[in-house]
Short mmCIF file of C-alpha atoms and ligand atoms in Angstrom, two decimals:
data_model
loop_
_atom_site.label_atom_id
_atom_site.label_comp_id
_atom_site.label_asym_id
_atom_site.label_seq_id
_atom_site.Cartn_x
_atom_site.Cartn_y
_atom_site.Cartn_z
CA UNK A 618 -17.69 -18.04 53.29
CA UNK A 619 -16.76 -16.40 50.00
CA UNK A 620 -15.54 -19.15 47.63
CA UNK A 621 -14.41 -16.63 44.97
CA UNK A 622 -11.65 -15.34 47.25
CA UNK A 623 -9.83 -18.67 46.88
CA UNK A 624 -7.30 -18.77 44.05
CA UNK A 625 -6.96 -22.40 42.91
CA UNK A 626 -3.34 -23.51 42.56
CA UNK A 627 -2.34 -24.86 39.17
CA UNK A 628 -0.22 -27.84 38.07
CA UNK A 629 -0.30 -31.23 39.78
CA UNK A 630 -3.50 -32.07 41.63
CA UNK A 631 -3.57 -32.05 45.42
CA UNK A 632 -4.01 -35.14 47.54
CA UNK A 633 -6.15 -34.89 50.68
CA UNK A 634 -6.83 -37.91 52.88
CA UNK A 635 -9.48 -38.34 55.57
CA UNK A 636 -8.89 -40.49 58.63
CA UNK A 637 -10.59 -41.25 61.93
CA UNK A 638 -12.46 -43.86 63.91
CA UNK A 639 -15.77 -45.50 63.18
CA UNK A 640 -18.63 -43.15 62.44
CA UNK A 641 -16.42 -40.07 62.71
CA UNK A 642 -18.05 -38.60 59.59
CA UNK A 643 -15.35 -39.13 56.94
CA UNK A 644 -17.74 -40.01 54.11
CA UNK A 645 -20.06 -37.12 55.02
CA UNK A 646 -17.23 -34.58 55.13
CA UNK A 647 -15.37 -35.78 52.06
CA UNK A 648 -18.50 -35.23 50.00
CA UNK A 649 -18.97 -31.73 51.40
CA UNK A 650 -15.37 -30.81 50.60
CA UNK A 651 -15.65 -32.27 47.09
CA UNK A 652 -18.77 -30.16 46.46
CA UNK A 653 -16.95 -27.07 47.66
CA UNK A 654 -13.86 -27.71 45.54
CA UNK A 655 -15.94 -28.49 42.47
CA UNK A 656 -17.71 -25.15 43.04
CA UNK A 657 -14.32 -23.45 42.74
CA UNK A 658 -13.94 -25.22 39.35
CA UNK A 659 -11.27 -27.59 40.62
CA UNK A 660 -11.63 -31.03 39.08
CA UNK A 661 -11.97 -33.34 42.09
CA UNK A 662 -12.49 -37.06 42.57
CA UNK A 663 -13.52 -38.91 45.72
CA UNK A 664 -12.15 -42.36 46.36
CA UNK A 665 -11.66 -44.70 49.30
CA UNK A 666 -9.53 -47.39 50.90
CA UNK A 667 -9.56 -50.25 51.07
CA UNK A 668 -10.88 -50.14 47.52
CA UNK A 669 -11.15 -47.35 44.99
CA UNK A 670 -10.11 -49.43 41.95
CA UNK A 671 -11.63 -52.65 40.59
CA UNK A 672 -8.78 -54.82 41.92
CA UNK A 673 -8.71 -53.11 45.30
CA UNK A 674 -12.48 -53.42 45.71
CA UNK A 675 -12.06 -57.21 45.56
CA UNK A 676 -9.49 -56.94 48.37
CA UNK A 677 -11.91 -54.72 50.31
CA UNK A 678 -14.48 -57.47 50.27
CA UNK A 679 -11.87 -59.94 51.54
CA UNK A 680 -10.60 -57.85 54.46
CA UNK A 681 -13.96 -56.51 55.64
CA UNK A 682 -15.45 -60.03 55.59
CA UNK A 683 -12.85 -61.00 58.21
CA UNK A 684 -10.98 -63.42 55.88
CA UNK A 685 -7.75 -61.46 56.28
CA UNK A 686 -7.93 -61.70 60.08
CA UNK A 687 -7.79 -65.50 59.80
CA UNK A 688 -4.41 -65.19 58.05
CA UNK A 689 -2.81 -63.22 60.89
CA UNK A 690 -1.83 -59.54 61.31
CA UNK A 691 1.10 -59.45 58.86
CA UNK A 692 -0.78 -61.21 56.07
CA UNK A 693 -3.84 -59.01 56.64
CA UNK A 694 -1.55 -55.98 56.33
CA UNK A 695 -0.27 -57.39 53.04
CA UNK A 696 -3.84 -57.50 51.74
CA UNK A 697 -4.32 -53.80 52.55
CA UNK A 698 -0.96 -53.08 50.90
CA UNK A 699 -1.88 -54.99 47.74
CA UNK A 700 -5.15 -53.07 47.51
CA UNK A 701 -3.29 -49.77 48.00
CA UNK A 702 -0.73 -50.61 45.35
CA UNK A 703 -3.44 -51.12 42.74
CA UNK A 704 -5.37 -48.04 43.86
CA UNK A 705 -2.32 -45.73 43.84
CA UNK A 706 -1.06 -46.87 40.46
CA UNK A 707 -4.35 -47.06 38.58
CA UNK A 708 -6.37 -44.22 40.14
CA UNK A 709 -4.61 -41.81 42.51
CA UNK A 710 -1.32 -41.12 40.74
CA UNK A 711 -2.79 -40.80 37.22
CA UNK A 712 -5.43 -38.37 38.51
CA UNK A 713 -2.86 -36.21 40.35
CA UNK A 714 -0.64 -36.17 37.26
CA UNK A 715 -3.57 -34.81 35.24
CA UNK A 716 -4.13 -31.98 37.71
CA UNK A 717 -7.15 -33.57 39.39
CA UNK A 718 -7.59 -33.20 43.15
CA UNK A 719 -7.96 -36.53 44.91
CA UNK A 720 -9.92 -36.85 48.16
CA UNK A 721 -9.38 -40.27 49.70
CA UNK A 722 -11.46 -41.81 52.51
CA UNK A 723 -8.66 -43.51 54.51
CA UNK A 724 -5.10 -44.10 53.30
CA UNK A 725 -1.76 -45.22 54.76
CA UNK A 726 -2.43 -43.76 58.24
CA UNK A 727 -5.20 -46.34 58.60
CA UNK A 728 -2.56 -49.06 58.23
CA UNK A 729 -0.38 -47.33 60.82
CA UNK A 730 -3.28 -47.00 63.26
CA UNK A 731 -5.17 -50.28 62.75
CA UNK A 732 -2.43 -52.74 61.79
CA UNK A 733 0.52 -50.94 63.43
CA UNK A 734 -0.64 -49.45 66.74
CA UNK A 735 -3.55 -51.83 67.31
CA UNK A 736 -2.50 -54.92 65.39
CA UNK A 737 1.10 -54.79 66.64
CA UNK A 738 2.61 -55.20 63.18
CA UNK A 739 6.17 -53.81 63.52
CA UNK A 740 6.79 -50.37 62.06
CA UNK A 741 9.67 -51.81 59.97
CA UNK A 742 7.26 -54.09 58.09
CA UNK A 743 4.72 -51.31 57.58
CA UNK A 744 7.42 -48.93 56.33
CA UNK A 745 8.75 -51.55 53.91
CA UNK A 746 5.28 -52.16 52.46
CA UNK A 747 4.72 -48.42 52.22
CA UNK A 748 7.93 -47.95 50.22
CA UNK A 749 6.71 -50.51 47.70
CA UNK A 750 3.11 -49.35 47.45
CA UNK A 751 3.24 -45.57 47.66
CA UNK A 752 6.92 -44.66 47.30
CA UNK A 753 7.24 -40.89 47.67
CA UNK A 754 3.52 -40.18 47.41
CA UNK A 755 2.45 -38.23 50.48
CA UNK A 756 -0.87 -36.49 51.15
CA UNK A 757 -0.74 -32.69 50.96
CA UNK A 758 -3.14 -32.71 53.89
CA UNK A 759 -4.56 -35.40 56.15
CA UNK A 760 -7.77 -34.52 57.96
CA UNK A 761 -8.14 -36.60 61.11
CA UNK A 762 -11.69 -36.48 62.49
CA UNK A 763 -11.70 -36.80 66.26
CA UNK A 764 -14.65 -37.46 68.55
CA UNK A 765 -15.53 -39.57 71.61
CA UNK A 766 -15.70 -43.21 70.52
CA UNK A 767 -19.14 -43.76 72.07
CA UNK A 768 -20.61 -41.10 69.79
CA UNK A 769 -18.87 -42.46 66.69
CA UNK A 770 -20.03 -46.00 67.42
CA UNK A 771 -23.60 -44.80 68.01
CA UNK A 772 -23.58 -43.02 64.66
CA UNK A 773 -22.13 -46.07 62.90
CA UNK A 774 -24.68 -48.41 64.54
CA UNK A 775 -27.60 -46.13 63.63
CA UNK A 776 -26.46 -46.03 60.01
CA UNK A 777 -25.90 -49.81 59.89
CA UNK A 778 -29.39 -50.61 61.18
CA UNK A 779 -29.94 -54.37 61.42
CA UNK A 780 -26.89 -55.33 59.28
CA UNK A 781 -24.09 -57.25 61.02
CA UNK A 782 -20.98 -55.26 62.08
CA UNK A 783 -17.93 -55.79 59.84
CA UNK A 784 -14.44 -57.00 60.84
CA UNK A 785 -13.51 -53.76 62.64
CA UNK A 786 -16.91 -52.46 63.78
CA UNK A 787 -17.21 -55.64 65.88
CA UNK A 788 -14.12 -54.86 68.00
CA UNK A 789 -14.63 -53.85 71.66
CA UNK A 790 -14.77 -50.35 73.17
CA UNK A 791 -11.15 -50.40 74.32
CA UNK A 792 -10.01 -51.13 70.75
CA UNK A 793 -11.82 -48.01 69.55
CA UNK A 794 -10.39 -45.92 72.41
CA UNK A 795 -6.89 -47.08 71.51
CA UNK A 796 -7.61 -46.27 67.89
CA UNK A 797 -8.53 -42.71 68.79
CA UNK A 798 -5.26 -42.34 70.70
CA UNK A 799 -3.31 -43.82 67.78
CA UNK A 800 -4.76 -41.17 65.45
CA UNK A 801 -4.05 -38.37 67.92
CA UNK A 802 -0.45 -39.55 68.05
CA UNK A 803 -0.17 -39.56 64.26
CA UNK A 804 -1.52 -35.98 64.19
CA UNK A 805 0.91 -34.83 66.88
CA UNK A 806 3.89 -36.43 65.15
CA UNK A 807 3.29 -34.84 61.75
CA UNK A 808 1.64 -31.43 62.30
CA UNK A 809 2.71 -30.08 58.90
CA UNK A 810 0.66 -32.73 57.09
CA UNK A 811 -2.07 -33.61 59.60
CA UNK A 812 -4.82 -31.57 61.16
CA UNK A 813 -6.93 -32.92 64.02
CA UNK A 814 -10.52 -31.75 63.60
CA UNK A 815 -13.13 -31.77 66.36
CA UNK A 816 -15.88 -33.85 64.70
CA UNK A 817 -18.33 -33.64 67.60
CA UNK A 818 -20.52 -30.91 66.12
CA UNK A 819 -23.15 -30.69 63.42
CA UNK A 820 -21.88 -31.59 59.91
CA UNK A 821 -21.77 -27.98 58.65
CA UNK A 822 -19.69 -26.81 61.61
CA UNK A 823 -17.24 -29.65 61.04
CA UNK A 824 -17.11 -28.80 57.32
CA UNK A 825 -16.19 -25.19 58.16
CA UNK A 826 -13.28 -26.36 60.31
CA UNK A 827 -12.05 -28.58 57.49
CA UNK A 828 -12.34 -25.74 54.97
CA UNK A 829 -10.17 -23.54 57.17
CA UNK A 830 -7.55 -26.32 57.29
CA UNK A 831 -7.66 -26.72 53.49
CA UNK A 832 -7.20 -22.98 53.02
CA UNK A 833 -4.30 -22.89 55.48
CA UNK A 834 -2.48 -26.04 54.40
CA UNK A 835 -3.29 -26.56 50.73
CA UNK A 836 -4.27 -23.22 49.21
CA UNK A 837 -1.78 -21.52 51.53
CA UNK A 838 -4.00 -18.45 51.56
CA UNK A 839 -5.79 -16.80 54.47
CA UNK A 840 -9.27 -18.15 55.09
CA UNK A 841 -11.72 -16.27 52.87
CA UNK A 842 -14.02 -14.04 54.89
CA UNK A 843 -17.69 -13.66 54.09
CA UNK A 844 -18.46 -10.23 52.64
CA UNK A 845 -20.24 -7.90 55.08
N1 Z5A B 846 -8.64 -50.36 57.39
C1 Z5A B 846 -7.50 -50.91 57.94
O1 Z5A B 846 -7.56 -51.62 58.93
N2 Z5A B 846 -6.30 -50.66 57.36
C2 Z5A B 846 -6.16 -49.89 56.25
O2 Z5A B 846 -5.05 -49.69 55.74
C3 Z5A B 846 -7.37 -49.32 55.69
C4 Z5A B 846 -8.58 -49.57 56.30
C5 Z5A B 846 -7.27 -48.44 54.47
C6 Z5A B 846 -12.91 -49.74 56.32
O3 Z5A B 846 -14.17 -49.50 56.77
C7 Z5A B 846 -12.18 -50.45 57.45
O4 Z5A B 846 -10.90 -50.87 56.99
C8 Z5A B 846 -11.94 -49.50 58.58
C9 Z5A B 846 -10.45 -49.55 58.86
C10 Z5A B 846 -9.95 -50.65 58.00
N3 Z5A B 846 -12.60 -49.90 59.76
N4 Z5A B 846 -13.77 -50.09 59.92
N5 Z5A B 846 -14.87 -50.34 60.14
P1 Z5A B 846 -15.28 -48.71 55.98
O5 Z5A B 846 -14.70 -48.06 54.79
O6 Z5A B 846 -16.42 -49.65 55.77
O7 Z5A B 846 -15.78 -47.71 57.08
P2 Z5A B 846 -15.07 -46.51 57.81
O8 Z5A B 846 -13.96 -45.98 56.97
O9 Z5A B 846 -14.72 -46.96 59.18
O10 Z5A B 846 -16.16 -45.40 57.86
P3 Z5A B 846 -17.46 -45.44 58.73
O11 Z5A B 846 -17.18 -45.77 60.14
O12 Z5A B 846 -18.39 -46.34 58.02
O13 Z5A B 846 -18.04 -44.00 58.79
P4 Z5A B 846 -17.56 -42.55 58.39
O14 Z5A B 846 -17.33 -42.48 56.91
O15 Z5A B 846 -16.48 -42.08 59.25
O16 Z5A B 846 -18.84 -41.72 58.76
P5 Z5A B 846 -20.13 -41.31 57.88
O17 Z5A B 846 -20.58 -42.48 57.04
O18 Z5A B 846 -19.92 -40.04 57.23
O19 Z5A B 846 -21.17 -41.07 59.05
C11 Z5A B 846 -21.67 -42.13 59.84
C12 Z5A B 846 -23.11 -41.79 60.25
O20 Z5A B 846 -23.09 -40.64 61.08
C13 Z5A B 846 -24.02 -41.43 59.07
O21 Z5A B 846 -25.31 -41.89 59.33
C14 Z5A B 846 -23.99 -39.91 59.04
O22 Z5A B 846 -25.17 -39.36 58.50
C15 Z5A B 846 -23.84 -39.57 60.50
N6 Z5A B 846 -23.06 -38.35 60.72
C16 Z5A B 846 -21.96 -37.94 60.03
N7 Z5A B 846 -21.51 -36.77 60.52
C17 Z5A B 846 -22.33 -36.44 61.56
C18 Z5A B 846 -22.35 -35.33 62.46
N8 Z5A B 846 -21.45 -34.36 62.41
N9 Z5A B 846 -23.32 -35.33 63.40
C19 Z5A B 846 -24.23 -36.31 63.47
N10 Z5A B 846 -24.28 -37.39 62.63
C20 Z5A B 846 -23.31 -37.45 61.68
#
């Protein structure tokens, strides 16, 4: 595709989040999109949750070790919220204010899917935490990578090798099926912000689908066509 046909918007940076189940290819695709945006001379950073700032990376270690699970679903949700609060205020918001594009590997929809739909933490509690941590901040686009859970888990296991699964990778197949449904529901409920991407193809084909979504939703221009 012809990158030059894209006219970068000016002003505040844009905020794009990536969501999906295990091994759905978020890290792979976020890097591809960052490369593409940087090629259009847009200053772009890649970050992740839980983590992304020094304080939040400490929380990441806590939750992925399984320590948070021992405290119960609400307290574990508070740990994710505390990490997000630090990340938003020290990394995401300052970057957006400076005109930098922020690509984030997981964000608040992960809390809705994992702690809300699967962990049964009431929506009222999640909404209250969200008001405190992110306020009015909303992604300009959320890319939800969708693929059969068996394929995602195979990919994740192959990448992990002999290392032990973390807190969430160790959950059973039904958990991951429910997670996929939770993400599909989030996409259906907020079609202006979310786009569900078929991630069951080779990485370049998936990247092309994501680029079309970025052009449609964020650049608000027709998809650039390759010159004949
Ligand atoms: N969590 C939560 O519960 N609540 C919250 O609020 C937040 C998070 C923010 C963070 O895990 C965990 O925290 C997460 C939810 C929970 N659950 N887990 N586990 P993480 O950050 O350690 O991992 P992850 O976010 O789940 O990502 P991942 O599963 O590790 O993978 P991925 O980023 O989606 O995929 P990838 O690394 O790009 O690809 C995986 C492998 O597949 C790799 O070897 C690739 O080379 C390969 N790959 C990628 N794309 C393809 C295609 N298209 N074809 C073939 N192979 C591919």
